[in-house]
Amino acid sequence: MHITFKTRKLQKICSKKAESQKHLGAKCGRKLQQRMMELKAAQTLADISRLPPARCHELSGNRKGQLSVDLEHPYRLLFIVANNPYPERECGGLEWEGVTEIEIIEIVDTHE
């Protein structure tokens, strides 16, 4: 999967083990590195588990259009689909098998 980042700081946190642990703590930093390896290794978004532990899922409400994977509770890695054109099913909704590009936008507690 092709991955881009909203900011250079976010790219640094996601790409470097020392930076991720500095900003998120040892346990969450390790989990972030694991999730990044899973995303990089995936051919499409359909390859990422929708069940625990990754629990890749679409968000709703004011975060509609964003997706997340679990890190260390309560933190999540948020991203958007970067494919152009947007891979959409005929009946509507995201075509997970068509997602080959994402943009990491945030690491956040979505329950705040």
PDB file of C-alpha atoms in Angstrom:
ATOM      1  CA  MET A   1       0.000   0.000   0.000  1.00  0.00           C
ATOM      2  CA  HIS A   2       1.227   3.495  -0.785  1.00  0.00           C
ATOM      3  CA  ILE A   3       1.201   5.704   2.335  1.00  0.00           C
ATOM      4  CA  THR A   4       1.522   9.483   2.585  1.00  0.00           C
ATOM      5  CA  PHE A   5       1.275  11.749   5.633  1.00  0.00           C
ATOM      6  CA  LYS A   6      -0.602  14.956   6.392  1.00  0.00           C
ATOM      7  CA  THR A   7       2.480  16.527   8.024  1.00  0.00           C
ATOM      8  CA  ARG A   8       6.225  15.919   8.171  1.00  0.00           C
ATOM      9  CA  LYS A   9       6.005  15.658  11.974  1.00  0.00           C
ATOM     10  CA  LEU A  10       3.416  12.899  11.692  1.00  0.00           C
ATOM     11  CA  GLN A  11       5.587  11.126   9.116  1.00  0.00           C
ATOM     12  CA  LYS A  12       8.541  11.265  11.506  1.00  0.00           C
ATOM     13  CA  ILE A  13       6.466   9.876  14.406  1.00  0.00           C
ATOM     14  CA  CYS A  14       5.101   7.054  12.251  1.00  0.00           C
ATOM     15  CA  SER A  15       8.405   6.216  10.554  1.00  0.00           C
ATOM     16  CA  LYS A  16      10.900   6.263  13.407  1.00  0.00           C
ATOM     17  CA  LYS A  17      10.664   3.971  16.413  1.00  0.00           C
ATOM     18  CA  ALA A  18      12.410   6.423  18.756  1.00  0.00           C
ATOM     19  CA  GLU A  19      10.075   9.274  17.733  1.00  0.00           C
ATOM     20  CA  SER A  20       6.924   7.201  18.125  1.00  0.00           C
ATOM     21  CA  GLN A  21       7.970   6.065  21.602  1.00  0.00           C
ATOM     22  CA  LYS A  22       8.982   9.611  22.568  1.00  0.00           C
ATOM     23  CA  HIS A  23       5.567  11.032  21.601  1.00  0.00           C
ATOM     24  CA  LEU A  24       3.304   8.115  22.514  1.00  0.00           C
ATOM     25  CA  GLY A  25       5.161   6.110  25.145  1.00  0.00           C
ATOM     26  CA  ALA A  26       6.899   2.757  24.732  1.00  0.00           C
ATOM     27  CA  LYS A  27       3.837   0.505  24.464  1.00  0.00           C
ATOM     28  CA  CYS A  28       1.785   2.700  22.129  1.00  0.00           C
ATOM     29  CA  GLY A  29       4.892   3.538  20.069  1.00  0.00           C
ATOM     30  CA  ARG A  30       5.564  -0.166  19.492  1.00  0.00           C
ATOM     31  CA  LYS A  31       1.936  -0.705  18.487  1.00  0.00           C
ATOM     32  CA  LEU A  32       2.152   2.187  16.018  1.00  0.00           C
ATOM     33  CA  GLN A  33       5.248   0.649  14.413  1.00  0.00           C
ATOM     34  CA  GLN A  34       3.417  -2.693  14.142  1.00  0.00           C
ATOM     35  CA  ARG A  35       0.386  -1.071  12.475  1.00  0.00           C
ATOM     36  CA  MET A  36       2.623   0.824  10.039  1.00  0.00           C
ATOM     37  CA  MET A  37       4.325  -2.453   9.025  1.00  0.00           C
ATOM     38  CA  GLU A  38       0.908  -4.066   8.497  1.00  0.00           C
ATOM     39  CA  LEU A  39      -0.301  -1.168   6.347  1.00  0.00           C
ATOM     40  CA  LYS A  40       2.901  -1.092   4.267  1.00  0.00           C
ATOM     41  CA  ALA A  41       2.743  -4.869   3.703  1.00  0.00           C
ATOM     42  CA  ALA A  42      -0.912  -4.845   2.609  1.00  0.00           C
ATOM     43  CA  GLN A  43      -1.736  -4.822  -1.103  1.00  0.00           C
ATOM     44  CA  THR A  44      -5.164  -3.263  -0.421  1.00  0.00           C
ATOM     45  CA  LEU A  45      -7.133  -2.091   2.590  1.00  0.00           C
ATOM     46  CA  ALA A  46      -9.072  -5.373   2.465  1.00  0.00           C
ATOM     47  CA  ASP A  47      -5.888  -7.105   3.669  1.00  0.00           C
ATOM     48  CA  ILE A  48      -6.090  -5.290   7.037  1.00  0.00           C
ATOM     49  CA  SER A  49      -8.213  -7.083   9.600  1.00  0.00           C
ATOM     50  CA  ARG A  50     -11.538  -5.583  10.567  1.00  0.00           C
ATOM     51  CA  LEU A  51     -11.398  -7.691  13.706  1.00  0.00           C
ATOM     52  CA  PRO A  52      -9.171  -7.182  16.733  1.00  0.00           C
ATOM     53  CA  PRO A  53      -6.320  -6.545  17.107  1.00  0.00           C
ATOM     54  CA  ALA A  54      -6.136  -4.039  14.194  1.00  0.00           C
ATOM     55  CA  ARG A  55      -9.909  -3.498  13.924  1.00  0.00           C
ATOM     56  CA  CYS A  56      -9.730  -1.385  10.780  1.00  0.00           C
ATOM     57  CA  HIS A  57     -13.031   0.437  10.410  1.00  0.00           C
ATOM     58  CA  GLU A  58     -14.753   3.460   8.893  1.00  0.00           C
ATOM     59  CA  LEU A  59     -15.684   6.259  11.245  1.00  0.00           C
ATOM     60  CA  SER A  60     -18.968   8.144  11.355  1.00  0.00           C
ATOM     61  CA  GLY A  61     -20.373  11.468  12.486  1.00  0.00           C
ATOM     62  CA  ASN A  62     -17.951  14.380  12.241  1.00  0.00           C
ATOM     63  CA  ARG A  63     -15.221  11.908  11.207  1.00  0.00           C
ATOM     64  CA  LYS A  64     -17.159  10.453   8.255  1.00  0.00           C
ATOM     65  CA  GLY A  65     -14.758   9.649   5.418  1.00  0.00           C
ATOM     66  CA  GLN A  66     -11.971   8.730   7.819  1.00  0.00           C
ATOM     67  CA  LEU A  67     -10.833   5.233   8.798  1.00  0.00           C
ATOM     68  CA  SER A  68      -8.918   4.027  11.813  1.00  0.00           C
ATOM     69  CA  VAL A  69      -6.908   1.159  13.209  1.00  0.00           C
ATOM     70  CA  ASP A  70      -6.494   0.577  16.917  1.00  0.00           C
ATOM     71  CA  LEU A  71      -3.253   1.393  18.671  1.00  0.00           C
ATOM     72  CA  GLU A  72      -2.960   1.183  22.461  1.00  0.00           C
ATOM     73  CA  HIS A  73      -6.347   2.079  24.008  1.00  0.00           C
ATOM     74  CA  PRO A  74      -7.658   4.762  23.688  1.00  0.00           C
ATOM     75  CA  TYR A  75      -5.462   5.866  20.756  1.00  0.00           C
ATOM     76  CA  ARG A  76      -6.170   5.260  17.093  1.00  0.00           C
ATOM     77  CA  LEU A  77      -4.271   5.859  13.871  1.00  0.00           C
ATOM     78  CA  LEU A  78      -6.565   7.802  11.527  1.00  0.00           C
ATOM     79  CA  PHE A  79      -6.272   7.916   7.754  1.00  0.00           C
ATOM     80  CA  ILE A  80      -8.207   8.740   4.610  1.00  0.00           C
ATOM     81  CA  VAL A  81      -8.353   7.061   1.226  1.00  0.00           C
ATOM     82  CA  ALA A  82      -5.954   8.787  -1.182  1.00  0.00           C
ATOM     83  CA  ASN A  83      -6.877   6.881  -4.350  1.00  0.00           C
ATOM     84  CA  ASN A  84      -8.021   9.008  -7.268  1.00  0.00           C
ATOM     85  CA  PRO A  85     -10.667   8.105  -8.292  1.00  0.00           C
ATOM     86  CA  TYR A  86     -12.182   7.104  -4.959  1.00  0.00           C
ATOM     87  CA  PRO A  87     -12.904   3.328  -4.987  1.00  0.00           C
ATOM     88  CA  GLU A  88     -16.648   3.077  -4.474  1.00  0.00           C
ATOM     89  CA  ARG A  89     -19.059   0.151  -4.768  1.00  0.00           C
ATOM     90  CA  GLU A  90     -21.927   0.399  -7.260  1.00  0.00           C
ATOM     91  CA  CYS A  91     -24.405   0.361  -4.383  1.00  0.00           C
ATOM     92  CA  GLY A  92     -22.395   3.005  -2.499  1.00  0.00           C
ATOM     93  CA  GLY A  93     -19.815   2.701   0.210  1.00  0.00           C
ATOM     94  CA  LEU A  94     -16.096   2.126   0.156  1.00  0.00           C
ATOM     95  CA  GLU A  95     -14.669  -0.665  -2.028  1.00  0.00           C
ATOM     96  CA  TRP A  96     -11.966  -1.912   0.381  1.00  0.00           C
ATOM     97  CA  GLU A  97     -10.313  -4.060  -2.298  1.00  0.00           C
ATOM     98  CA  GLY A  98      -9.755  -0.937  -4.420  1.00  0.00           C
ATOM     99  CA  VAL A  99      -7.929   1.074  -1.749  1.00  0.00           C
ATOM    100  CA  THR A 100      -4.198   1.018  -2.517  1.00  0.00           C
ATOM    101  CA  GLU A 101      -3.284   4.522  -1.306  1.00  0.00           C
ATOM    102  CA  ILE A 102      -3.921   6.151   2.060  1.00  0.00           C
ATOM    103  CA  GLU A 103      -2.941   9.362   3.829  1.00  0.00           C
ATOM    104  CA  ILE A 104      -2.232   9.174   7.564  1.00  0.00           C
ATOM    105  CA  ILE A 105      -3.890  12.244   9.095  1.00  0.00           C
ATOM    106  CA  GLU A 106      -3.776  11.896  12.887  1.00  0.00           C
ATOM    107  CA  ILE A 107      -3.069   9.841  15.996  1.00  0.00           C
ATOM    108  CA  VAL A 108      -5.813  10.608  18.477  1.00  0.00           C
ATOM    109  CA  ASP A 109      -8.224   9.431  21.147  1.00  0.00           C
ATOM    110  CA  THR A 110     -11.475   9.544  19.138  1.00  0.00           C
ATOM    111  CA  HIS A 111     -13.566   9.301  22.307  1.00  0.00           C
ATOM    112  CA  GLU A 112     -12.642  12.765  23.591  1.00  0.00           C
TER     113      GLU A 112
END
